[in-house]
Coordinates of C-alpha atoms in Angstrom, one line a residue:
Q1 CA -8.8 -10.9 -18.3
V2 CA -6.8 -13.5 -20.2
R3 CA -3.8 -11.2 -20.7
A4 CA -3.9 -10.1 -17.1
G5 CA -4.0 -13.7 -16.0
A6 CA -1.1 -14.6 -18.3
L7 CA 1.0 -11.8 -16.7
E8 CA 0.3 -13.2 -13.3
L9 CA 1.5 -16.6 -14.4
L10 CA 4.6 -15.1 -16.0
A11 CA 5.5 -13.4 -12.7
E12 CA 5.4 -16.7 -11.0
L13 CA 7.9 -18.1 -13.5
G14 CA 10.3 -15.3 -12.8
D15 CA 12.5 -15.5 -15.9
E16 CA 14.1 -12.5 -17.7
Q17 CA 11.7 -12.6 -20.6
S18 CA 8.8 -12.1 -18.2
V19 CA 10.3 -8.7 -17.2
E20 CA 10.2 -7.5 -20.8
I21 CA 6.7 -8.7 -21.3
A22 CA 5.5 -7.0 -18.2
K23 CA 7.2 -3.7 -19.3
K24 CA 5.6 -4.0 -22.7
A25 CA 2.1 -4.5 -21.1
I26 CA 2.6 -1.4 -19.0
E27 CA 3.8 0.7 -21.9
S28 CA 1.5 -0.3 -24.6
D29 CA -1.7 -2.1 -23.4
S30 CA -4.9 0.0 -23.3
A31 CA -6.7 -2.2 -20.7
Y32 CA -6.2 -0.9 -17.2
N33 CA -6.4 -4.4 -15.6
V34 CA -3.5 -5.6 -18.0
I35 CA -1.4 -2.5 -17.1
A36 CA -2.0 -3.2 -13.4
A37 CA -1.2 -6.9 -13.9
G38 CA 2.0 -5.9 -15.7
L39 CA 3.0 -3.6 -12.8
Q40 CA 2.2 -6.3 -10.3
A41 CA 4.4 -8.8 -12.3
L42 CA 7.2 -6.2 -12.4
I43 CA 7.0 -5.8 -8.6
V44 CA 7.7 -9.5 -8.2
L45 CA 10.3 -9.6 -11.0
D46 CA 12.2 -6.4 -10.7
S47 CA 11.2 -3.9 -7.9
T48 CA 13.6 -1.2 -9.1
Q49 CA 12.0 -1.1 -12.5
A50 CA 8.6 -1.4 -11.0
L51 CA 9.3 1.8 -9.0
Q52 CA 10.3 3.6 -12.2
Y53 CA 7.2 2.6 -14.0
G54 CA 5.1 3.3 -10.9
K55 CA 6.1 6.9 -10.8
K56 CA 4.9 7.3 -14.4
L57 CA 1.5 5.8 -13.5
E58 CA 0.8 7.9 -10.4
K59 CA -1.5 10.4 -12.2
D60 CA -3.8 7.6 -13.3
D61 CA -7.0 7.3 -11.2
N62 CA -8.0 3.8 -12.3
P63 CA -8.6 1.7 -9.2
S64 CA -6.7 -1.3 -10.6
I65 CA -3.6 0.8 -11.2
L66 CA -3.9 2.6 -7.8
S67 CA -4.1 -0.8 -6.1
A68 CA -1.0 -2.0 -7.9
L69 CA 0.8 1.2 -7.0
A70 CA -0.3 0.9 -3.4
S71 CA 1.2 -2.6 -3.3
L72 CA 4.4 -1.4 -4.8
Y73 CA 4.8 1.5 -2.4
A74 CA 3.9 -0.6 0.6
R75 CA 6.7 -3.0 -0.2
S76 CA 9.2 -0.1 -0.8
G77 CA 9.4 1.1 2.8
D78 CA 10.0 4.6 1.5
A79 CA 8.4 7.4 3.5
S80 CA 8.3 9.6 0.4
S81 CA 5.4 7.4 -0.9
L82 CA 3.1 8.4 2.0
P83 CA 1.7 11.4 0.2
F84 CA 0.7 9.2 -2.7
F85 CA -1.7 7.3 -0.4
E86 CA -3.0 10.5 1.3
K87 CA -3.7 12.1 -2.0
N88 CA -5.6 9.0 -3.2
F89 CA -7.7 8.2 -0.2
S90 CA -10.6 10.2 -1.7
R91 CA -10.0 8.9 -5.2
V92 CA -10.9 5.3 -4.4
Q93 CA -14.3 4.1 -3.6
T94 CA -16.1 1.0 -2.2
Y95 CA -13.9 -2.0 -1.6
D96 CA -10.8 -0.5 -3.3
A97 CA -10.5 1.9 -0.3
I98 CA -9.7 -1.1 2.0
G99 CA -6.7 -2.2 0.0
L100 CA -5.3 1.3 -0.4
I101 CA -5.6 2.2 3.3
E102 CA -4.2 -1.2 4.3
S103 CA -1.2 -0.7 2.1
Y104 CA -0.7 2.8 3.7
Q105 CA -0.7 1.2 7.1
I106 CA 1.8 -1.5 6.0
L107 CA 4.2 1.2 4.7
A108 CA 3.8 3.3 7.8
A109 CA 4.5 0.4 10.1
K110 CA 7.9 0.0 8.3
L111 CA 8.9 3.6 9.0
D112 CA 10.2 5.3 12.2
F113 CA 7.9 5.5 15.1
S114 CA 7.1 9.3 14.8
T115 CA 6.2 8.9 11.1
A116 CA 4.1 5.9 11.8
M117 CA 2.2 7.8 14.6
A118 CA 1.6 10.7 12.3
A119 CA 0.1 8.3 9.8
M120 CA -2.0 6.8 12.5
E121 CA -3.4 10.2 13.3
K122 CA -4.4 10.7 9.7
L123 CA -6.1 7.3 9.8
Q124 CA -7.9 8.2 12.9
K125 CA -9.2 11.4 11.3
L126 CA -10.3 9.4 8.3
G127 CA -11.9 6.7 10.5
L128 CA -13.9 9.2 12.5
D129 CA -15.0 11.4 9.6
Q130 CA -18.7 10.6 9.1
T131 CA -18.6 12.2 5.6
Q132 CA -16.3 9.3 4.4
S133 CA -17.8 6.1 3.1
Q134 CA -18.2 3.1 5.3
W135 CA -15.3 1.5 3.4
H136 CA -12.9 4.3 4.2
R137 CA -13.9 4.4 7.9
F138 CA -13.8 0.6 8.3
A139 CA -10.4 0.4 6.6
A140 CA -8.9 3.3 8.6
I141 CA -10.1 1.9 12.0
R142 CA -9.0 -1.6 11.1
S143 CA -5.6 -0.3 10.0
I144 CA -5.1 1.6 13.3
N145 CA -5.9 -1.6 15.2
D146 CA -3.5 -3.6 13.0
M147 CA -0.8 -1.0 13.6
R148 CA -1.4 -1.0 17.4
N149 CA -1.2 -4.8 17.4
E150 CA 2.1 -4.7 15.4
Y151 CA 3.7 -2.3 17.9
N152 CA 2.4 -4.3 20.9
Q153 CA 4.0 -7.4 19.3
R154 CA 7.3 -5.5 18.9
A155 CA 7.1 -4.5 22.5
K156 CA 6.7 -8.1 23.6
Q157 CA 9.7 -9.1 21.6
T158 CA 12.1 -6.5 22.9
D159 CA 14.4 -7.3 25.8
D160 CA 14.9 -3.7 26.9
A161 CA 12.4 -3.1 29.7
A162 CA 12.4 0.7 29.3
A163 CA 11.9 0.5 25.6
K164 CA 9.1 -2.0 26.0
E165 CA 7.3 0.2 28.5
A166 CA 7.7 3.3 26.4
L167 CA 6.4 1.6 23.3
Q168 CA 3.4 0.1 25.1
Q169 CA 2.5 3.5 26.6
R170 CA 2.8 5.3 23.3
V171 CA 0.6 2.8 21.5
N172 CA -2.1 2.1 24.1

């Protein structure tokens, strides 16, 4: 806990030495929460290097690491990260599912409309699947609602009446 907390503080400082310390934590620490904290620090300090380290950690199924990766990929805005989330929906349990699914929605909302709608369809299936945990279903339905609210807000902000109506019809 102490090492993970120290990494969080170093990320707030934002100096060059903190990058090296975060990388060392990811590479050599055995505690998952420290590795995850190192990745979270690297996300803040150097997102390019964080993406490189993130790719190396994708095979890990530890919830702390999956959460850090979800945060990283949600920030990236890269559609190629969507399969990471979809693959890991079933690997996270309890409260961890909420963060992973929320990050998926955040990423999807940054992408083109058709990709975002495909992600919403996957969330809808997840949310309606009674074999999923209550955490998964809750997070999926909440994320769909958040995405709908996001697109309604975008529609309100556009000046193009035709685009506004088309967007509202697609989302509602």
